[in-house]
Amino acid sequence: MGRGSNLPRVGGFNRAVVLEAIRHSADGLTRAQLGRITGLAPQTVSNVTRELLNQQLIRETGSVPPGGRGRPGVALSLNPSGGLAVGIHIDPSALGIAVVDLTGEIVAENYGPLPSPQDATAAIAHLHHEVERMVQEASVPRGRLLGIGVAAPGPIDDDAGTVSPPLLPGWGTVPLRDLLARQTGLDVVLDKDVTAVAKAHLWTGESPDPADFLVFYLGAGAAISPVIAGQVVRGTTGNAGETMHLPGDPLSASPRGRILGTSLGERELVAHARELGMTLPGEVDSWNPHEIEEGFTDLLVRAGRGEATAIEVFASAGRVLGAAVLAVAELLDISAIVITGPRWAAMRPLCEPELQHAIADHTLHGQPRPLNLHTSSLGERAGTVGAACLVLDRLFSPTPATLLIGS
Amino acid sequence: MGRGSNLPRVGGFNRAVVLEAIRHSADGLTRAQLGRITGLAPQTVSNVTRELLNQQLIRETGSVPPGGRGRPGVALSLNPSGGLAVGIHIDPSALGIAVVDLTGEIVAENYGPLPSPQDATAAIAHLHHEVERMVQEASVPRGRLLGIGVAAPGPIDDDAGTVSPPLLPGWGTVPLRDLLARQTGLDVVLDKDVTAVAKAHLWTGESPDPADFLVFYLGAGAAISPVIAGQVVRGTTGNAGETMHLPGDPLSASPRGRILGTSLGERELVAHARELGMTLPGEVDSWNPHEIEEGFTDLLVRAGRGEATAIEVFASAGRVLGAAVLAVAELLDISAIVITGPRWAAMRPLCEPELQHAIADHTLHGQPRPLNLHTSSLGERAGTVGAACLVLDRLFSPTPATLLIGS
């Protein structure tokens, strides 16, 4: 707030704008096309593209016939391997690590349970070891490594770079960002899981609307990230996306079912099933991620086999999703909704009828306001790709706020 | 999206930044102080302030002793009457018109019932007549009139400049912006009431946090406008702020009480009272704004007299407000909340105990996350001042997006 702008700021911004235009083109763009898209003068386009070529972020890839009169132009395309980012997604019950190129394409990946969920020091040592191993195996030149992005369960402390995940009670508050940066010698960007997932969808363009959409992320918990005018809403402390007090199942008679926070995460769905009389593996009310996972998997299997009570649990979850979609889409006037996360593929066929029923023929004050639901193909990779996109986004995204002096 | 920036864009932006810095200063700022605050070079500050002086938007107001070494500087202050804006707030049951100066201070104002609520053409002719009369009575030089802002109930059509307020069924869809512009010969900016109210709080600085806050507006209906990084969230179609599907009273047993949209507007509170057995003036389920108003006023009076059922209706409303505050504050990670609107002064003593109870000692994942509730002094003027601020905001607010070519 309150800062002006000047030419050096504009220079950095225009470089990001040109790179983004090239990134979003299917077959590359000529300098003339770049000028038309960005509104920049030919001399500016020429200077910016020369700089991007020198940095090997783009490359010349043949010639393109002119749209109108004139001679063919040289097409400029993204050089996908011009820079690579590591993404680490920490989930209470799972760990994903990936190396992605400038397009967000995965070069190497590795998924498995989170080792030592009770011991943060051991977990971070494991992360360091795994990153080094993957980078070596994928033969990534170290000079091309742009940094590490970490997507972690909230709450995070943005300034301190710490996490305090409630589903990893053994961790307490951990200075994850700085510990990992010191061990790996790489820049580390830390953000909340759902924020990273939203950035993955912005970066890969996987959304019915490129600039304004809501991301619903279903993992161990449920979170919603609003994207407004191409910017992910991070909140004043970086902890936006919490869903605890959004509405629950409108048909629920129990206080548990009345709010989203106690009716949509894995642990909450297991609790709902037990409330309805089901016996599931794992201890009742356990916070152990592996026990919760076990109960949840059994619930999914039994719903898939047609067990009525298990089916009702997911039907209710579909109604909760529907209620949340309506509440947030109306509040922010956003009609494109992306649903994703490691749990959605399995839950989708069970939840979708009630979800679709809730939002079908949506009207507001008597006027039709159709909502556009999209299941993301990123699926269980969304967190890991998103973590890597935190790095790409920081380095390459044109954010108007970066035009301000001192930002 | 996708547009670059250039020097002419930067020029306009910096002018707005300097004007804003001067506007927020108590006793004016020297050119040197402006340079420190905005980060702009001395030559830029000098050019921009010369232009603002020529336009009579600022003036020189004596000298200020230097902070450190050097000679005293000339203080530059806002020239409040350098420009004036008309604000019109259309509510189904009320009409407010005000002329405000550059500080948002009211120069002239007029409040009353909306005449001809069934006839848009007559209502617009009345608006034109009233504006001309007030401008003449206040001796406002026509050349200083910057335009008219209109705050209207949604939904609006941003491109067409039309409104279709459901509580004014006689209106249908009205091209309010263009009709009023043609009749008055002034520029007209149209926006949703709650968006205008949020802009009033941004402009006058009336919020516990200057850049990130939520505005709850209680008038004929209830709406919420989020302000993020100094920008009011308008939504993809200009219709953000709808609260229909936000959570209702957690203690309510009826489907009506489960969602905010059927439990917090004037009409809804009257319906709730009737559901609890109260007899109130006006026809049951009427959409007539004056009949609703009559029932609501009786309800307020009886709660003030200590009638238990009436008190319970407002206690329930307090719980609805609390549930909505929690849901939206957690989702967007915003802790400053402004409550305002023509109904809040009367409702506040009746609603506040339950509202405060709902948000007191707020925690998220076991960590304290205090919420800061603020009752705006703009009160019933918020819509009218906000309408005028739509004009001031469009002309003078530094919005980073305006830095983009072609915006």
PDB file of C-alpha atoms in Angstrom, chain B residues 115-315:
ATOM      1  CA  PRO B 115     -40.893   7.453  -3.874  1.00  0.00           C
ATOM      2  CA  SER B 116     -42.739   5.372  -6.481  1.00  0.00           C
ATOM      3  CA  PRO B 117     -41.163   2.013  -5.524  1.00  0.00           C
ATOM      4  CA  GLN B 118     -43.403   0.445  -8.186  1.00  0.00           C
ATOM      5  CA  ASP B 119     -42.302   2.758 -11.016  1.00  0.00           C
ATOM      6  CA  ALA B 120     -38.653   2.975 -12.053  1.00  0.00           C
ATOM      7  CA  THR B 121     -39.167   5.821 -14.559  1.00  0.00           C
ATOM      8  CA  ALA B 122     -40.791   8.053 -11.939  1.00  0.00           C
ATOM      9  CA  ALA B 123     -38.098   7.110  -9.404  1.00  0.00           C
ATOM     10  CA  ILE B 124     -35.289   8.092 -11.789  1.00  0.00           C
ATOM     11  CA  ALA B 125     -36.978  11.402 -12.657  1.00  0.00           C
ATOM     12  CA  HIS B 126     -37.190  12.043  -8.896  1.00  0.00           C
ATOM     13  CA  LEU B 127     -33.464  11.258  -8.499  1.00  0.00           C
ATOM     14  CA  HIS B 128     -32.566  13.708 -11.250  1.00  0.00           C
ATOM     15  CA  HIS B 129     -34.725  16.442  -9.731  1.00  0.00           C
ATOM     16  CA  GLU B 130     -33.341  15.903  -6.214  1.00  0.00           C
ATOM     17  CA  VAL B 131     -29.700  15.908  -7.370  1.00  0.00           C
ATOM     18  CA  GLU B 132     -30.161  19.196  -9.243  1.00  0.00           C
ATOM     19  CA  ARG B 133     -31.917  20.759  -6.257  1.00  0.00           C
ATOM     20  CA  MET B 134     -29.229  19.675  -3.757  1.00  0.00           C
ATOM     21  CA  VAL B 135     -26.345  20.770  -5.981  1.00  0.00           C
ATOM     22  CA  GLN B 136     -27.961  24.207  -6.353  1.00  0.00           C
ATOM     23  CA  GLU B 137     -28.788  24.568  -2.653  1.00  0.00           C
ATOM     24  CA  ALA B 138     -25.239  23.591  -1.677  1.00  0.00           C
ATOM     25  CA  SER B 139     -23.861  26.073  -4.248  1.00  0.00           C
ATOM     26  CA  VAL B 140     -21.611  23.414  -5.761  1.00  0.00           C
ATOM     27  CA  PRO B 141     -19.921  24.751  -8.931  1.00  0.00           C
ATOM     28  CA  ARG B 142     -20.950  22.392 -11.706  1.00  0.00           C
ATOM     29  CA  GLY B 143     -17.368  22.180 -12.979  1.00  0.00           C
ATOM     30  CA  ARG B 144     -16.291  20.633  -9.694  1.00  0.00           C
ATOM     31  CA  LEU B 145     -18.870  17.810  -9.923  1.00  0.00           C
ATOM     32  CA  LEU B 146     -16.957  14.608 -10.645  1.00  0.00           C
ATOM     33  CA  GLY B 147     -19.979  12.386 -11.230  1.00  0.00           C
ATOM     34  CA  ILE B 148     -22.739  10.382  -9.587  1.00  0.00           C
ATOM     35  CA  GLY B 149     -22.285   7.051  -7.845  1.00  0.00           C
ATOM     36  CA  VAL B 150     -25.298   4.806  -7.408  1.00  0.00           C
ATOM     37  CA  ALA B 151     -25.404   2.023  -4.811  1.00  0.00           C
ATOM     38  CA  ALA B 152     -28.247  -0.315  -5.708  1.00  0.00           C
ATOM     39  CA  PRO B 153     -29.529  -3.642  -4.446  1.00  0.00           C
ATOM     40  CA  GLY B 154     -28.249  -6.525  -6.598  1.00  0.00           C
ATOM     41  CA  PRO B 155     -28.216  -8.239  -8.899  1.00  0.00           C
ATOM     42  CA  ILE B 156     -26.599  -5.728 -11.254  1.00  0.00           C
ATOM     43  CA  ASP B 157     -25.475  -6.203 -14.837  1.00  0.00           C
ATOM     44  CA  ASP B 158     -22.043  -4.631 -14.859  1.00  0.00           C
ATOM     45  CA  ASP B 159     -21.739  -4.270 -18.641  1.00  0.00           C
ATOM     46  CA  ALA B 160     -25.272  -3.096 -19.341  1.00  0.00           C
ATOM     47  CA  GLY B 161     -25.494  -0.857 -16.257  1.00  0.00           C
ATOM     48  CA  THR B 162     -28.850  -2.339 -15.294  1.00  0.00           C
ATOM     49  CA  VAL B 163     -30.379  -3.365 -11.969  1.00  0.00           C
ATOM     50  CA  SER B 164     -33.117  -5.939 -11.281  1.00  0.00           C
ATOM     51  CA  PRO B 165     -33.804  -5.651  -7.533  1.00  0.00           C
ATOM     52  CA  PRO B 166     -36.024  -8.507  -6.312  1.00  0.00           C
ATOM     53  CA  LEU B 167     -37.432  -6.338  -3.518  1.00  0.00           C
ATOM     54  CA  LEU B 168     -38.615  -3.811  -6.135  1.00  0.00           C
ATOM     55  CA  PRO B 169     -40.631  -6.203  -8.299  1.00  0.00           C
ATOM     56  CA  GLY B 170     -42.325  -3.334 -10.178  1.00  0.00           C
ATOM     57  CA  TRP B 171     -38.962  -2.283 -11.627  1.00  0.00           C
ATOM     58  CA  GLY B 172     -38.052  -5.372 -13.611  1.00  0.00           C
ATOM     59  CA  THR B 173     -34.687  -4.740 -15.283  1.00  0.00           C
ATOM     60  CA  VAL B 174     -33.839  -1.028 -15.452  1.00  0.00           C
ATOM     61  CA  PRO B 175     -30.920   0.620 -17.369  1.00  0.00           C
ATOM     62  CA  LEU B 176     -30.366   2.858 -14.351  1.00  0.00           C
ATOM     63  CA  ARG B 177     -26.802   3.962 -15.178  1.00  0.00           C
ATOM     64  CA  ASP B 178     -27.475   5.252 -18.685  1.00  0.00           C
ATOM     65  CA  LEU B 179     -30.906   6.771 -17.951  1.00  0.00           C
ATOM     66  CA  LEU B 180     -29.490   8.769 -15.061  1.00  0.00           C
ATOM     67  CA  ALA B 181     -26.398   9.808 -17.032  1.00  0.00           C
ATOM     68  CA  ARG B 182     -28.555  11.039 -19.918  1.00  0.00           C
ATOM     69  CA  GLN B 183     -30.905  13.024 -17.652  1.00  0.00           C
ATOM     70  CA  THR B 184     -28.214  14.635 -15.496  1.00  0.00           C
ATOM     71  CA  GLY B 185     -25.416  14.980 -18.063  1.00  0.00           C
ATOM     72  CA  LEU B 186     -22.987  13.585 -15.470  1.00  0.00           C
ATOM     73  CA  ASP B 187     -20.848  10.425 -15.445  1.00  0.00           C
ATOM     74  CA  VAL B 188     -22.610   7.687 -13.481  1.00  0.00           C
ATOM     75  CA  VAL B 189     -20.920   4.745 -11.747  1.00  0.00           C
ATOM     76  CA  LEU B 190     -23.253   1.943 -10.683  1.00  0.00           C
ATOM     77  CA  ASP B 191     -22.394  -0.775  -8.192  1.00  0.00           C
ATOM     78  CA  LYS B 192     -23.974  -3.107  -5.690  1.00  0.00           C
ATOM     79  CA  ASP B 193     -24.876  -1.548  -2.343  1.00  0.00           C
ATOM     80  CA  VAL B 194     -22.514  -3.681  -0.273  1.00  0.00           C
ATOM     81  CA  THR B 195     -19.602  -2.998  -2.657  1.00  0.00           C
ATOM     82  CA  ALA B 196     -20.219   0.743  -2.280  1.00  0.00           C
ATOM     83  CA  VAL B 197     -20.361   0.386   1.503  1.00  0.00           C
ATOM     84  CA  ALA B 198     -17.006  -1.424   1.487  1.00  0.00           C
ATOM     85  CA  LYS B 199     -15.503   1.357  -0.666  1.00  0.00           C
ATOM     86  CA  ALA B 200     -16.780   3.933   1.834  1.00  0.00           C
ATOM     87  CA  HIS B 201     -14.813   2.168   4.574  1.00  0.00           C
ATOM     88  CA  LEU B 202     -11.691   1.952   2.414  1.00  0.00           C
ATOM     89  CA  TRP B 203     -11.961   5.617   1.473  1.00  0.00           C
ATOM     90  CA  THR B 204     -12.646   6.995   4.948  1.00  0.00           C
ATOM     91  CA  GLY B 205     -10.198   4.579   6.613  1.00  0.00           C
ATOM     92  CA  GLU B 206     -12.891   3.417   9.014  1.00  0.00           C
ATOM     93  CA  SER B 207     -11.709  -0.120   9.742  1.00  0.00           C
ATOM     94  CA  PRO B 208      -9.465  -1.810  12.310  1.00  0.00           C
ATOM     95  CA  ASP B 209      -7.229  -2.806   9.366  1.00  0.00           C
ATOM     96  CA  PRO B 210      -6.819  -0.443   6.399  1.00  0.00           C
ATOM     97  CA  ALA B 211      -6.377  -3.119   3.702  1.00  0.00           C
ATOM     98  CA  ASP B 212      -7.951  -6.434   4.719  1.00  0.00           C
ATOM     99  CA  PHE B 213     -11.385  -6.498   6.314  1.00  0.00           C
ATOM    100  CA  LEU B 214     -14.895  -7.840   5.961  1.00  0.00           C
ATOM    101  CA  VAL B 215     -17.892  -5.521   5.792  1.00  0.00           C
ATOM    102  CA  PHE B 216     -21.185  -6.921   7.060  1.00  0.00           C
ATOM    103  CA  TYR B 217     -24.010  -4.745   5.835  1.00  0.00           C
ATOM    104  CA  LEU B 218     -27.412  -5.060   7.478  1.00  0.00           C
ATOM    105  CA  GLY B 219     -30.182  -3.301   5.609  1.00  0.00           C
ATOM    106  CA  ALA B 220     -33.294  -4.740   4.007  1.00  0.00           C
ATOM    107  CA  GLY B 221     -31.110  -7.813   3.445  1.00  0.00           C
ATOM    108  CA  ALA B 222     -27.731  -8.929   4.751  1.00  0.00           C
ATOM    109  CA  ALA B 223     -24.577  -8.873   2.624  1.00  0.00           C
ATOM    110  CA  ILE B 224     -20.848  -9.313   3.180  1.00  0.00           C
ATOM    111  CA  SER B 225     -18.133  -7.569   1.203  1.00  0.00           C
ATOM    112  CA  PRO B 226     -14.553  -8.835   1.560  1.00  0.00           C
ATOM    113  CA  VAL B 227     -11.756  -6.310   1.118  1.00  0.00           C
ATOM    114  CA  ILE B 228      -8.448  -7.993   0.242  1.00  0.00           C
ATOM    115  CA  ALA B 229      -5.152  -6.096  -0.081  1.00  0.00           C
ATOM    116  CA  GLY B 230      -7.011  -2.794  -0.366  1.00  0.00           C
ATOM    117  CA  GLN B 231      -9.308  -3.991  -3.152  1.00  0.00           C
ATOM    118  CA  VAL B 232     -13.023  -4.653  -2.736  1.00  0.00           C
ATOM    119  CA  VAL B 233     -13.897  -8.118  -4.048  1.00  0.00           C
ATOM    120  CA  ARG B 234     -16.540  -7.409  -6.722  1.00  0.00           C
ATOM    121  CA  GLY B 235     -16.727 -10.916  -8.224  1.00  0.00           C
ATOM    122  CA  THR B 236     -16.671 -11.953 -11.852  1.00  0.00           C
ATOM    123  CA  THR B 237     -19.972 -10.186 -12.624  1.00  0.00           C
ATOM    124  CA  GLY B 238     -19.917  -7.444  -9.962  1.00  0.00           C
ATOM    125  CA  ASN B 239     -22.338  -9.374  -7.768  1.00  0.00           C
ATOM    126  CA  ALA B 240     -20.138 -10.587  -4.912  1.00  0.00           C
ATOM    127  CA  GLY B 241     -21.431 -10.292  -1.369  1.00  0.00           C
ATOM    128  CA  GLU B 242     -24.383 -12.675  -1.457  1.00  0.00           C
ATOM    129  CA  THR B 243     -24.983 -14.523   1.787  1.00  0.00           C
ATOM    130  CA  MET B 244     -27.898 -16.839   0.984  1.00  0.00           C
ATOM    131  CA  HIS B 245     -26.086 -20.122   1.648  1.00  0.00           C
ATOM    132  CA  LEU B 246     -23.815 -19.092   4.492  1.00  0.00           C
ATOM    133  CA  PRO B 247     -24.571 -20.916   7.755  1.00  0.00           C
ATOM    134  CA  GLY B 248     -27.557 -19.887   9.851  1.00  0.00           C
ATOM    135  CA  ASP B 249     -28.252 -20.204  13.573  1.00  0.00           C
ATOM    136  CA  PRO B 250     -26.472 -23.347  14.861  1.00  0.00           C
ATOM    137  CA  LEU B 251     -29.224 -23.761  17.480  1.00  0.00           C
ATOM    138  CA  SER B 252     -32.085 -23.524  14.984  1.00  0.00           C
ATOM    139  CA  ALA B 253     -34.212 -26.619  14.506  1.00  0.00           C
ATOM    140  CA  SER B 254     -36.100 -25.306  11.453  1.00  0.00           C
ATOM    141  CA  PRO B 255     -34.860 -25.496   7.839  1.00  0.00           C
ATOM    142  CA  ARG B 256     -35.439 -21.706   7.625  1.00  0.00           C
ATOM    143  CA  GLY B 257     -32.933 -21.121  10.386  1.00  0.00           C
ATOM    144  CA  ARG B 258     -30.247 -23.339   8.847  1.00  0.00           C
ATOM    145  CA  ILE B 259     -29.032 -20.851   6.228  1.00  0.00           C
ATOM    146  CA  LEU B 260     -28.298 -17.169   6.542  1.00  0.00           C
ATOM    147  CA  GLY B 261     -30.383 -16.123   3.526  1.00  0.00           C
ATOM    148  CA  THR B 262     -33.627 -17.183   5.168  1.00  0.00           C
ATOM    149  CA  SER B 263     -32.790 -15.964   8.645  1.00  0.00           C
ATOM    150  CA  LEU B 264     -31.162 -12.502   8.696  1.00  0.00           C
ATOM    151  CA  GLY B 265     -32.884  -9.915   6.444  1.00  0.00           C
ATOM    152  CA  GLU B 266     -35.746  -7.737   7.741  1.00  0.00           C
ATOM    153  CA  ARG B 267     -38.339  -9.879   5.985  1.00  0.00           C
ATOM    154  CA  GLU B 268     -36.736 -13.050   7.354  1.00  0.00           C
ATOM    155  CA  LEU B 269     -36.615 -11.782  10.947  1.00  0.00           C
ATOM    156  CA  VAL B 270     -40.293 -10.886  10.714  1.00  0.00           C
ATOM    157  CA  ALA B 271     -41.014 -14.402   9.381  1.00  0.00           C
ATOM    158  CA  HIS B 272     -39.002 -15.934  12.231  1.00  0.00           C
ATOM    159  CA  ALA B 273     -40.999 -13.956  14.802  1.00  0.00           C
ATOM    160  CA  ARG B 274     -44.269 -15.144  13.258  1.00  0.00           C
ATOM    161  CA  GLU B 275     -42.951 -18.725  13.253  1.00  0.00           C
ATOM    162  CA  LEU B 276     -42.440 -18.320  17.016  1.00  0.00           C
ATOM    163  CA  GLY B 277     -46.079 -17.204  17.409  1.00  0.00           C
ATOM    164  CA  MET B 278     -45.825 -13.398  17.361  1.00  0.00           C
ATOM    165  CA  THR B 279     -48.484 -11.311  15.645  1.00  0.00           C
ATOM    166  CA  LEU B 280     -46.950  -8.389  13.759  1.00  0.00           C
ATOM    167  CA  PRO B 281     -48.438  -5.655  11.532  1.00  0.00           C
ATOM    168  CA  GLY B 282     -48.341  -6.175   7.776  1.00  0.00           C
ATOM    169  CA  GLU B 283     -49.500  -9.074   5.660  1.00  0.00           C
ATOM    170  CA  VAL B 284     -47.839 -12.466   6.172  1.00  0.00           C
ATOM    171  CA  ASP B 285     -45.177 -13.191   3.489  1.00  0.00           C
ATOM    172  CA  SER B 286     -45.633  -9.766   1.908  1.00  0.00           C
ATOM    173  CA  TRP B 287     -42.868  -8.479  -0.388  1.00  0.00           C
ATOM    174  CA  ASN B 288     -44.006  -4.881   0.011  1.00  0.00           C
ATOM    175  CA  PRO B 289     -41.011  -3.011   1.507  1.00  0.00           C
ATOM    176  CA  HIS B 290     -43.209  -0.685   3.575  1.00  0.00           C
ATOM    177  CA  GLU B 291     -45.220  -3.559   5.069  1.00  0.00           C
ATOM    178  CA  ILE B 292     -41.991  -5.441   5.891  1.00  0.00           C
ATOM    179  CA  GLU B 293     -40.586  -2.292   7.488  1.00  0.00           C
ATOM    180  CA  GLU B 294     -43.713  -1.901   9.596  1.00  0.00           C
ATOM    181  CA  GLY B 295     -43.518  -5.461  10.925  1.00  0.00           C
ATOM    182  CA  PHE B 296     -39.782  -5.154  11.555  1.00  0.00           C
ATOM    183  CA  THR B 297     -40.135  -1.874  13.452  1.00  0.00           C
ATOM    184  CA  ASP B 298     -42.817  -3.398  15.688  1.00  0.00           C
ATOM    185  CA  LEU B 299     -40.535  -6.384  16.341  1.00  0.00           C
ATOM    186  CA  LEU B 300     -37.687  -4.042  17.342  1.00  0.00           C
ATOM    187  CA  VAL B 301     -39.916  -2.017  19.660  1.00  0.00           C
ATOM    188  CA  ARG B 302     -41.235  -5.127  21.399  1.00  0.00           C
ATOM    189  CA  ALA B 303     -37.740  -6.559  21.856  1.00  0.00           C
ATOM    190  CA  GLY B 304     -36.719  -3.211  23.355  1.00  0.00           C
ATOM    191  CA  ARG B 305     -39.626  -3.504  25.784  1.00  0.00           C
ATOM    192  CA  GLY B 306     -38.366  -6.896  26.907  1.00  0.00           C
ATOM    193  CA  GLU B 307     -40.817  -9.234  25.163  1.00  0.00           C
ATOM    194  CA  ALA B 308     -39.108 -12.643  25.387  1.00  0.00           C
ATOM    195  CA  THR B 309     -39.990 -13.991  21.931  1.00  0.00           C
ATOM    196  CA  ALA B 310     -38.875 -10.798  20.196  1.00  0.00           C
ATOM    197  CA  ILE B 311     -35.629 -10.915  22.177  1.00  0.00           C
ATOM    198  CA  GLU B 312     -35.073 -14.522  21.082  1.00  0.00           C
ATOM    199  CA  VAL B 313     -35.470 -13.536  17.397  1.00  0.00           C
ATOM    200  CA  PHE B 314     -32.576 -11.072  17.710  1.00  0.00           C
ATOM    201  CA  ALA B 315     -30.509 -13.452  19.862  1.00  0.00           C
TER     202      ALA B 315
END
